[in-house]
Amino acid sequence: MNEQVAESEGVQLDAAVGSVEQASQALREAFPGKVRPDEREGYEGVIVDADALVDAALFLRDQLGFRYLSSVTGVDYANDGLLESVYHAYGAESGALVFKVQVGCGNPEIPSLVSVWPSANFQERESYDMYGIRYAGHPNLQRILTWEGFAGHPMRKDWREPYYEEEHKPFKTRHPDGGVFRAEDRNPFGRNVQYSPGFDPAKWEDIAQSAVYDGLMREVKEEGLQTETITVNVGPQHPSTHGVLRVVVVLDGETVVDLMPVLGYLHRNHEKIGERCTFPQIIPYTDRLDYICSMSNGLGYVLAVEKLIGIQPPERAEYIRVIMAELTRIVNHLMAIGFLWNDVGAYFTPVIYAFNERELILDLFEMVSGSRMMCNYMRVGGVFEDLPAGWMEKARALVYDRLPRFVDEFHRLLSENEIWRSRSMGVGILPAEQAVAMGASGPLLRASGVPYDIRRVEPYSIYDRFDFDVVVRHNADVYDRFLVRMEEMRQSLRILRQAMNQIPAGPVQTGKKNWTMKVPAGEAYHRIEAPKGELGFYLVSDGGSNPWRYHVRSTSMINLTPLAEMCRGHKIADVVVILGSIDITLGEVDR
Amino acid sequence: MTDELTHPNIPVPEDLKGTVTLATWEKFYNWCRARSVWPMFFGLACCAFEMIAMATSRFDFARFGMEVMRASPRQADLMIVAGTVTKKMAPQVVRLYNQMAEPRYVVSMGACANGGGPFKEGYSVVSGIDKLIPVDVYVPGCPPTPQALLHGFVTLHKMIENTKYKDMIWYHNRGQGEEFAIPVLGPDIFDPRQIPLIQSEAAKTPVAANDSE
Ligand code: SF4
């Protein structure tokens, strides 16, 4: 790809002033008495008073260069009667500056940071939905994963689900007295439901739908022909292959006036279930987050746990992890490109090409883990098993021969296509500034001219040992996102070749395998460059064998933040294309 | 036409074999129906990916006469519930089912659609789509492999072939089949069919389920 640009030429984020330490020092000096260090054992960062939050955030962003707000989430410290909102902000080259705001459980209200970092938009809504923390000043503070009208805030520690059994796994027994019980049998309705006393369904007014339309902008034209706008629902069932996403679009003729993704149609309580599980029990659930990239998800999670415990996997396991993660990236990009083409109307032909190669990679996954999609292969302190006999040969044949040829062929087949170019060039522009402010990551960010790749800026595992380019392009449109993915597959192959040549022999697991483990108290946030972008895991441990808080910073959901921005002014047919170019998986969006 | 259609008890002259098939009308009718099932293009979660994999070259469900996937329920006669049915999505699934024309079939794919699967214990998952609409074939697995899903289809074909057309809705001029109650998103999802039960339970329990433990 001759148009590829070396990373040094890309637009740089402002360099942060010094290290995170110095930054938090500067912050404390700028807001004496309002910002104090978090002194709990195993915690990092600072605690900011709610009334100083917006000023402190502006100071961080404008003076200290923390222009990327990665993650916002709530934590319920029920024992102290506190709700906490945790923020992780990054500068161009710096690590995370963690800051927190604490409020009492009674009337939790925190100023919203959407005006400072628009990337907080969906995340604050999620935190409101799950914890009931109200973010004052949020432009559209509605429930996001459950529906408007839902009773309670499910992630609160005192909220129990209808099939509640015990606080933590492992449960005592699911077959008392020799017989199995089904959760349905103990529920008076035989379903997974519960109602508060006095609830009368006959009198219920369904507000779930009407609430959705409230936050939408309806343009009133000053001059020209006065036309009426119409509101159209795309989804949750629709022929584009991005799962159960619903998008409400306000149209003037065929032109998009405003748009809002409505999420939650695949909300499966990943986090609540995670907090009931022991640390290793969560691993299979992570597979089902972004179900195309189960290996990467597992990797992100075990790295977070390892950070909390402070252990290192053996060398060989590190290499195996990188190999799996990069194979996953290839699978993901194949899918992303194939389905993107579906969306422009090349119905299933590129997908079928892509699936051919995916099948071969899935065969490799199946060999090591026993399952095609849900690999459940990463382990805290290593991987599940060593590579079976014959695996390397098969993988080499793919990586050295078949896949490079395929990527070239795919490129020839697609990139110069006239229709494709006219449908994708100049469509869905996302300028670099906006991309950073809205928390975009992964190929979406890099196609906007920001050479930000976590494998390079904050190398985890052993990524610092490999030679690869961070792919950047500058037109910030759908076509460039497509090309970034094409080229990233080549770079992944490059990493794979190096890893396969260097992989040493040895054990693949530190310590012994166990289904439960004690994890020291404290918090850890670990992010990886997943195929779709920045995937972060935030863990709080209270020293037991279950996480107190388990949060996934979901790439796909946050990458949806700029969707409205990108679509305004385009035709309705372009919405699906732009959506396809973001590359989302609903399992990860809604969790 | 293949031999399997020909009724074994009706002799076909030697020189007409391969050109002429003699069978009962019912057998012929079901044979045609089983080989032209059109699934609805409708995926819910992870399982949908294995469903798409089943449609592509390696597994290729076109071999079973079902290559046309329709995005509109009006044009489909098979609903593959591929993935987790969440409470928020459940009303849509039932509505889609209601919009399908008879005869219609449902294949429940994967642990989630069968009974809630790994997410059953969570608060926002329907424990099995069969709580809301009738299911013809259950395919176990998480996710089921494409082979398993194909096996599910073969099972469905057998089922169709064994149907008596006198049992079919159109034969009795009974219109479009049953409309199933669409669940409502209240404080928790509720099924209109359960309203009396919910009312009587609400009168009974003095405390919320949440604090009773
Ligand atoms: S059965 Fe498994 S693979 Fe299928 S939707 Fe449920 S969790 Fe996903």
mmCIF file with all atom_site columns, C-alpha atoms in Angstrom, chain A residues 130 144-147 149-151 154 158-164 169 174 183-184 188-195 197-202 204 206 208-209 236-237 239 241 244 262-270 272-273 285 288 291-292 335 339 347-348 352 355-356 358-360 363 372-374, chain B residues 40-47 49-50 52-53 55-59 69-73 84 86-89 92 96 112 115 118-127 131-132 142-143 145-147 184-191 193-195 197-199 201-203 205-210 213:
data_model
loop_
_atom_site.group_PDB
_atom_site.id
_atom_site.type_symbol
_atom_site.label_atom_id
_atom_site.label_alt_id
_atom_site.label_comp_id
_atom_site.label_asym_id
_atom_site.label_entity_id
_atom_site.label_seq_id
_atom_site.pdbx_PDB_ins_code
_atom_site.Cartn_x
_atom_site.Cartn_y
_atom_site.Cartn_z
_atom_site.occupancy
_atom_site.B_iso_or_equiv
_atom_site.pdbx_formal_charge
_atom_site.auth_seq_id
_atom_site.auth_comp_id
_atom_site.auth_asym_id
_atom_site.auth_atom_id
_atom_site.pdbx_PDB_model_num
ATOM 1   C CA . MET A 1 130 ? -26.300 0.899   36.792 1.00 0.00 ? 130 MET A CA 1
ATOM 2   C CA . ILE A 1 144 ? -28.926 3.208   28.401 1.00 0.00 ? 144 ILE A CA 1
ATOM 3   C CA . LEU A 1 145 ? -28.626 -0.526  28.982 1.00 0.00 ? 145 LEU A CA 1
ATOM 4   C CA . THR A 1 146 ? -31.908 -1.205  30.700 1.00 0.00 ? 146 THR A CA 1
ATOM 5   C CA . TRP A 1 147 ? -35.005 0.695   29.673 1.00 0.00 ? 147 TRP A CA 1
ATOM 6   C CA . GLY A 1 149 ? -39.014 2.635   33.691 1.00 0.00 ? 149 GLY A CA 1
ATOM 7   C CA . PHE A 1 150 ? -36.856 -0.234  34.891 1.00 0.00 ? 150 PHE A CA 1
ATOM 8   C CA . ALA A 1 151 ? -36.961 -0.630  38.662 1.00 0.00 ? 151 ALA A CA 1
ATOM 9   C CA . PRO A 1 154 ? -28.865 -3.216  39.151 1.00 0.00 ? 154 PRO A CA 1
ATOM 10  C CA . ASP A 1 158 ? -27.979 -4.260  47.618 1.00 0.00 ? 158 ASP A CA 1
ATOM 11  C CA . TRP A 1 159 ? -29.905 -4.887  44.396 1.00 0.00 ? 159 TRP A CA 1
ATOM 12  C CA . ARG A 1 160 ? -30.651 -8.523  43.761 1.00 0.00 ? 160 ARG A CA 1
ATOM 13  C CA . GLU A 1 161 ? -31.656 -10.221 40.579 1.00 0.00 ? 161 GLU A CA 1
ATOM 14  C CA . PRO A 1 162 ? -34.766 -12.437 40.466 1.00 0.00 ? 162 PRO A CA 1
ATOM 15  C CA . TYR A 1 163 ? -32.728 -15.640 40.309 1.00 0.00 ? 163 TYR A CA 1
ATOM 16  C CA . TYR A 1 164 ? -30.478 -14.568 43.166 1.00 0.00 ? 164 TYR A CA 1
ATOM 17  C CA . LYS A 1 169 ? -19.727 -18.179 43.707 1.00 0.00 ? 169 LYS A CA 1
ATOM 18  C CA . ARG A 1 174 ? -27.317 -26.558 43.024 1.00 0.00 ? 174 ARG A CA 1
ATOM 19  C CA . ALA A 1 183 ? -34.218 -21.266 39.282 1.00 0.00 ? 183 ALA A CA 1
ATOM 20  C CA . GLU A 1 184 ? -37.586 -21.000 37.529 1.00 0.00 ? 184 GLU A CA 1
ATOM 21  C CA . PRO A 1 188 ? -43.609 -17.548 41.631 1.00 0.00 ? 188 PRO A CA 1
ATOM 22  C CA . PHE A 1 189 ? -43.906 -16.529 37.976 1.00 0.00 ? 189 PHE A CA 1
ATOM 23  C CA . GLY A 1 190 ? -41.714 -19.289 36.601 1.00 0.00 ? 190 GLY A CA 1
ATOM 24  C CA . ARG A 1 191 ? -39.728 -16.593 34.847 1.00 0.00 ? 191 ARG A CA 1
ATOM 25  C CA . ASN A 1 192 ? -36.718 -14.435 35.427 1.00 0.00 ? 192 ASN A CA 1
ATOM 26  C CA . VAL A 1 193 ? -38.792 -11.557 36.807 1.00 0.00 ? 193 VAL A CA 1
ATOM 27  C CA . GLN A 1 194 ? -39.621 -9.775  40.041 1.00 0.00 ? 194 GLN A CA 1
ATOM 28  C CA . TYR A 1 195 ? -42.087 -7.025  40.848 1.00 0.00 ? 195 TYR A CA 1
ATOM 29  C CA . PRO A 1 197 ? -45.355 -5.004  45.987 1.00 0.00 ? 197 PRO A CA 1
ATOM 30  C CA . GLY A 1 198 ? -48.447 -3.317  44.748 1.00 0.00 ? 198 GLY A CA 1
ATOM 31  C CA . PHE A 1 199 ? -47.329 -3.276  41.146 1.00 0.00 ? 199 PHE A CA 1
ATOM 32  C CA . ASP A 1 200 ? -50.343 -3.522  38.895 1.00 0.00 ? 200 ASP A CA 1
ATOM 33  C CA . PRO A 1 201 ? -49.410 -4.387  35.306 1.00 0.00 ? 201 PRO A CA 1
ATOM 34  C CA . ALA A 1 202 ? -52.872 -3.488  34.045 1.00 0.00 ? 202 ALA A CA 1
ATOM 35  C CA . TRP A 1 204 ? -48.713 0.331   33.601 1.00 0.00 ? 204 TRP A CA 1
ATOM 36  C CA . ASP A 1 206 ? -45.178 2.009   28.708 1.00 0.00 ? 206 ASP A CA 1
ATOM 37  C CA . ALA A 1 208 ? -39.758 2.922   27.485 1.00 0.00 ? 208 ALA A CA 1
ATOM 38  C CA . GLN A 1 209 ? -40.350 3.979   23.909 1.00 0.00 ? 209 GLN A CA 1
ATOM 39  C CA . PRO A 1 236 ? -33.110 -3.532  16.482 1.00 0.00 ? 236 PRO A CA 1
ATOM 40  C CA . GLN A 1 237 ? -33.837 -6.067  13.778 1.00 0.00 ? 237 GLN A CA 1
ATOM 41  C CA . PRO A 1 239 ? -30.568 -6.551  7.580  1.00 0.00 ? 239 PRO A CA 1
ATOM 42  C CA . THR A 1 241 ? -25.132 -7.456  10.113 1.00 0.00 ? 241 THR A CA 1
ATOM 43  C CA . VAL A 1 244 ? -29.349 -5.840  17.614 1.00 0.00 ? 244 VAL A CA 1
ATOM 44  C CA . VAL A 1 262 ? -30.307 3.066   21.335 1.00 0.00 ? 262 VAL A CA 1
ATOM 45  C CA . LEU A 1 263 ? -28.376 0.409   23.137 1.00 0.00 ? 263 LEU A CA 1
ATOM 46  C CA . GLY A 1 264 ? -29.097 -2.379  25.546 1.00 0.00 ? 264 GLY A CA 1
ATOM 47  C CA . TYR A 1 265 ? -30.798 -4.931  23.325 1.00 0.00 ? 265 TYR A CA 1
ATOM 48  C CA . LEU A 1 266 ? -28.047 -7.363  24.147 1.00 0.00 ? 266 LEU A CA 1
ATOM 49  C CA . HIS A 1 267 ? -27.433 -6.334  27.726 1.00 0.00 ? 267 HIS A CA 1
ATOM 50  C CA . ARG A 1 268 ? -26.594 -9.567  29.479 1.00 0.00 ? 268 ARG A CA 1
ATOM 51  C CA . ASN A 1 269 ? -25.401 -8.305  32.878 1.00 0.00 ? 269 ASN A CA 1
ATOM 52  C CA . HIS A 1 270 ? -21.851 -9.261  32.200 1.00 0.00 ? 270 HIS A CA 1
ATOM 53  C CA . LYS A 1 272 ? -23.073 -8.200  37.716 1.00 0.00 ? 272 LYS A CA 1
ATOM 54  C CA . ILE A 1 273 ? -22.447 -11.833 36.918 1.00 0.00 ? 273 ILE A CA 1
ATOM 55  C CA . TYR A 1 285 ? -17.630 -14.750 30.122 1.00 0.00 ? 285 TYR A CA 1
ATOM 56  C CA . ARG A 1 288 ? -18.766 -13.544 24.975 1.00 0.00 ? 288 ARG A CA 1
ATOM 57  C CA . TYR A 1 291 ? -17.500 -12.694 20.376 1.00 0.00 ? 291 TYR A CA 1
ATOM 58  C CA . ILE A 1 292 ? -15.401 -12.305 17.276 1.00 0.00 ? 292 ILE A CA 1
ATOM 59  C CA . MET A 1 335 ? -15.075 -9.700  9.346  1.00 0.00 ? 335 MET A CA 1
ATOM 60  C CA . PHE A 1 339 ? -19.571 -6.823  6.649  1.00 0.00 ? 339 PHE A CA 1
ATOM 61  C CA . TYR A 1 347 ? -24.236 -8.677  -0.471 1.00 0.00 ? 347 TYR A CA 1
ATOM 62  C CA . PHE A 1 348 ? -22.174 -11.477 1.060  1.00 0.00 ? 348 PHE A CA 1
ATOM 63  C CA . ILE A 1 352 ? -17.778 -15.407 1.978  1.00 0.00 ? 352 ILE A CA 1
ATOM 64  C CA . PHE A 1 355 ? -15.106 -16.456 6.095  1.00 0.00 ? 355 PHE A CA 1
ATOM 65  C CA . ASN A 1 356 ? -12.994 -18.921 4.176  1.00 0.00 ? 356 ASN A CA 1
ATOM 66  C CA . ARG A 1 358 ? -11.640 -17.175 9.166  1.00 0.00 ? 358 ARG A CA 1
ATOM 67  C CA . GLU A 1 359 ? -12.498 -20.852 9.156  1.00 0.00 ? 359 GLU A CA 1
ATOM 68  C CA . LEU A 1 360 ? -8.834  -21.736 8.828  1.00 0.00 ? 360 LEU A CA 1
ATOM 69  C CA . ASP A 1 363 ? -9.415  -24.375 13.140 1.00 0.00 ? 363 ASP A CA 1
ATOM 70  C CA . ARG A 1 372 ? -14.080 -22.454 17.565 1.00 0.00 ? 372 ARG A CA 1
ATOM 71  C CA . MET A 1 373 ? -15.375 -19.197 18.902 1.00 0.00 ? 373 MET A CA 1
ATOM 72  C CA . MET A 1 374 ? -15.476 -19.256 22.671 1.00 0.00 ? 374 MET A CA 1
ATOM 73  C CA . MET B 2 40  ? -35.280 -15.032 8.474  1.00 0.00 ? 40  MET B CA 1
ATOM 74  C CA . PHE B 2 41  ? -32.060 -13.090 8.559  1.00 0.00 ? 41  PHE B CA 1
ATOM 75  C CA . PHE B 2 42  ? -32.036 -12.326 12.189 1.00 0.00 ? 42  PHE B CA 1
ATOM 76  C CA . GLY B 2 43  ? -29.232 -12.716 14.670 1.00 0.00 ? 43  GLY B CA 1
ATOM 77  C CA . LEU B 2 44  ? -29.202 -11.821 18.306 1.00 0.00 ? 44  LEU B CA 1
ATOM 78  C CA . ALA B 2 45  ? -25.764 -12.526 19.704 1.00 0.00 ? 45  ALA B CA 1
ATOM 79  C CA . CYS B 2 46  ? -22.675 -14.683 19.402 1.00 0.00 ? 46  CYS B CA 1
ATOM 80  C CA . CYS B 2 47  ? -24.612 -17.585 17.953 1.00 0.00 ? 47  CYS B CA 1
ATOM 81  C CA . PHE B 2 49  ? -21.915 -15.700 13.873 1.00 0.00 ? 49  PHE B CA 1
ATOM 82  C CA . GLU B 2 50  ? -21.992 -19.432 13.693 1.00 0.00 ? 50  GLU B CA 1
ATOM 83  C CA . ILE B 2 52  ? -23.538 -16.933 9.226  1.00 0.00 ? 52  ILE B CA 1
ATOM 84  C CA . ALA B 2 53  ? -20.618 -19.349 9.146  1.00 0.00 ? 53  ALA B CA 1
ATOM 85  C CA . ALA B 2 55  ? -24.304 -20.018 5.391  1.00 0.00 ? 55  ALA B CA 1
ATOM 86  C CA . THR B 2 56  ? -20.818 -19.652 3.907  1.00 0.00 ? 56  THR B CA 1
ATOM 87  C CA . SER B 2 57  ? -18.802 -21.948 1.711  1.00 0.00 ? 57  SER B CA 1
ATOM 88  C CA . ARG B 2 58  ? -17.532 -24.540 4.128  1.00 0.00 ? 58  ARG B CA 1
ATOM 89  C CA . PHE B 2 59  ? -20.901 -25.573 5.494  1.00 0.00 ? 59  PHE B CA 1
ATOM 90  C CA . MET B 2 69  ? -32.299 -15.504 3.922  1.00 0.00 ? 69  MET B CA 1
ATOM 91  C CA . ARG B 2 70  ? -34.960 -12.878 4.161  1.00 0.00 ? 70  ARG B CA 1
ATOM 92  C CA . ALA B 2 71  ? -34.688 -9.803  6.289  1.00 0.00 ? 71  ALA B CA 1
ATOM 93  C CA . SER B 2 72  ? -38.428 -9.378  6.393  1.00 0.00 ? 72  SER B CA 1
ATOM 94  C CA . PRO B 2 73  ? -40.468 -11.739 8.553  1.00 0.00 ? 73  PRO B CA 1
ATOM 95  C CA . THR B 2 84  ? -29.429 -14.444 23.921 1.00 0.00 ? 84  THR B CA 1
ATOM 96  C CA . THR B 2 86  ? -32.748 -10.190 26.512 1.00 0.00 ? 86  THR B CA 1
ATOM 97  C CA . LYS B 2 87  ? -35.764 -8.689  28.166 1.00 0.00 ? 87  LYS B CA 1
ATOM 98  C CA . LYS B 2 88  ? -35.353 -5.554  26.132 1.00 0.00 ? 88  LYS B CA 1
ATOM 99  C CA . MET B 2 89  ? -35.313 -7.539  22.893 1.00 0.00 ? 89  MET B CA 1
ATOM 100 C CA . GLN B 2 92  ? -39.331 -7.498  19.241 1.00 0.00 ? 92  GLN B CA 1
ATOM 101 C CA . LEU B 2 96  ? -41.367 -10.672 14.486 1.00 0.00 ? 96  LEU B CA 1
ATOM 102 C CA . CYS B 2 112 ? -29.126 -18.897 25.597 1.00 0.00 ? 112 CYS B CA 1
ATOM 103 C CA . GLY B 2 115 ? -32.842 -21.763 28.414 1.00 0.00 ? 115 GLY B CA 1
ATOM 104 C CA . PRO B 2 118 ? -24.447 -18.771 30.672 1.00 0.00 ? 118 PRO B CA 1
ATOM 105 C CA . PHE B 2 119 ? -26.326 -15.555 31.333 1.00 0.00 ? 119 PHE B CA 1
ATOM 106 C CA . LYS B 2 120 ? -29.404 -17.147 32.814 1.00 0.00 ? 120 LYS B CA 1
ATOM 107 C CA . GLU B 2 121 ? -28.680 -15.946 36.331 1.00 0.00 ? 121 GLU B CA 1
ATOM 108 C CA . GLY B 2 122 ? -28.519 -12.343 35.182 1.00 0.00 ? 122 GLY B CA 1
ATOM 109 C CA . TYR B 2 123 ? -31.388 -9.944  35.635 1.00 0.00 ? 123 TYR B CA 1
ATOM 110 C CA . SER B 2 124 ? -32.053 -9.019  32.031 1.00 0.00 ? 124 SER B CA 1
ATOM 111 C CA . VAL B 2 125 ? -32.140 -12.313 30.195 1.00 0.00 ? 125 VAL B CA 1
ATOM 112 C CA . VAL B 2 126 ? -35.232 -14.297 29.293 1.00 0.00 ? 126 VAL B CA 1
ATOM 113 C CA . SER B 2 127 ? -34.669 -17.863 30.394 1.00 0.00 ? 127 SER B CA 1
ATOM 114 C CA . LYS B 2 131 ? -41.404 -19.051 27.433 1.00 0.00 ? 131 LYS B CA 1
ATOM 115 C CA . LEU B 2 132 ? -42.756 -16.691 24.797 1.00 0.00 ? 132 LEU B CA 1
ATOM 116 C CA . CYS B 2 142 ? -22.581 -22.424 23.186 1.00 0.00 ? 142 CYS B CA 1
ATOM 117 C CA . PRO B 2 143 ? -22.350 -21.655 20.351 1.00 0.00 ? 143 PRO B CA 1
ATOM 118 C CA . THR B 2 145 ? -21.114 -25.567 15.696 1.00 0.00 ? 145 THR B CA 1
ATOM 119 C CA . PRO B 2 146 ? -22.439 -25.010 12.180 1.00 0.00 ? 146 PRO B CA 1
ATOM 120 C CA . GLN B 2 147 ? -22.659 -28.788 11.837 1.00 0.00 ? 147 GLN B CA 1
ATOM 121 C CA . VAL B 2 184 ? -44.292 -5.273  27.985 1.00 0.00 ? 184 VAL B CA 1
ATOM 122 C CA . LEU B 2 185 ? -41.321 -3.462  29.473 1.00 0.00 ? 185 LEU B CA 1
ATOM 123 C CA . GLY B 2 186 ? -42.509 -2.434  32.898 1.00 0.00 ? 186 GLY B CA 1
ATOM 124 C CA . PRO B 2 187 ? -40.414 -2.148  36.067 1.00 0.00 ? 187 PRO B CA 1
ATOM 125 C CA . ASP B 2 188 ? -39.495 -5.624  34.968 1.00 0.00 ? 188 ASP B CA 1
ATOM 126 C CA . ILE B 2 189 ? -40.697 -7.277  31.801 1.00 0.00 ? 189 ILE B CA 1
ATOM 127 C CA . PHE B 2 190 ? -44.178 -8.765  32.066 1.00 0.00 ? 190 PHE B CA 1
ATOM 128 C CA . ASP B 2 191 ? -46.166 -11.038 29.879 1.00 0.00 ? 191 ASP B CA 1
ATOM 129 C CA . ARG B 2 193 ? -50.866 -13.485 29.869 1.00 0.00 ? 193 ARG B CA 1
ATOM 130 C CA . GLN B 2 194 ? -49.494 -13.374 33.407 1.00 0.00 ? 194 GLN B CA 1
ATOM 131 C CA . ILE B 2 195 ? -51.286 -10.225 34.513 1.00 0.00 ? 195 ILE B CA 1
ATOM 132 C CA . LEU B 2 197 ? -50.957 -13.984 38.392 1.00 0.00 ? 197 LEU B CA 1
ATOM 133 C CA . ILE B 2 198 ? -48.880 -10.864 38.951 1.00 0.00 ? 198 ILE B CA 1
ATOM 134 C CA . GLN B 2 199 ? -51.825 -9.086  40.493 1.00 0.00 ? 199 GLN B CA 1
ATOM 135 C CA . GLU B 2 201 ? -48.888 -12.238 43.824 1.00 0.00 ? 201 GLU B CA 1
ATOM 136 C CA . ALA B 2 202 ? -48.657 -8.503  44.426 1.00 0.00 ? 202 ALA B CA 1
ATOM 137 C CA . ALA B 2 203 ? -51.592 -8.683  46.780 1.00 0.00 ? 203 ALA B CA 1
ATOM 138 C CA . THR B 2 205 ? -46.305 -10.453 49.168 1.00 0.00 ? 205 THR B CA 1
ATOM 139 C CA . PRO B 2 206 ? -45.930 -7.768  51.783 1.00 0.00 ? 206 PRO B CA 1
ATOM 140 C CA . VAL B 2 207 ? -42.249 -7.077  50.953 1.00 0.00 ? 207 VAL B CA 1
ATOM 141 C CA . ALA B 2 208 ? -40.359 -6.773  47.700 1.00 0.00 ? 208 ALA B CA 1
ATOM 142 C CA . ALA B 2 209 ? -38.499 -9.823  46.519 1.00 0.00 ? 209 ALA B CA 1
ATOM 143 C CA . ASN B 2 210 ? -35.399 -7.713  46.852 1.00 0.00 ? 210 ASN B CA 1
ATOM 144 C CA . GLU B 2 213 ? -33.907 -12.764 51.336 1.00 0.00 ? 213 GLU B CA 1
#
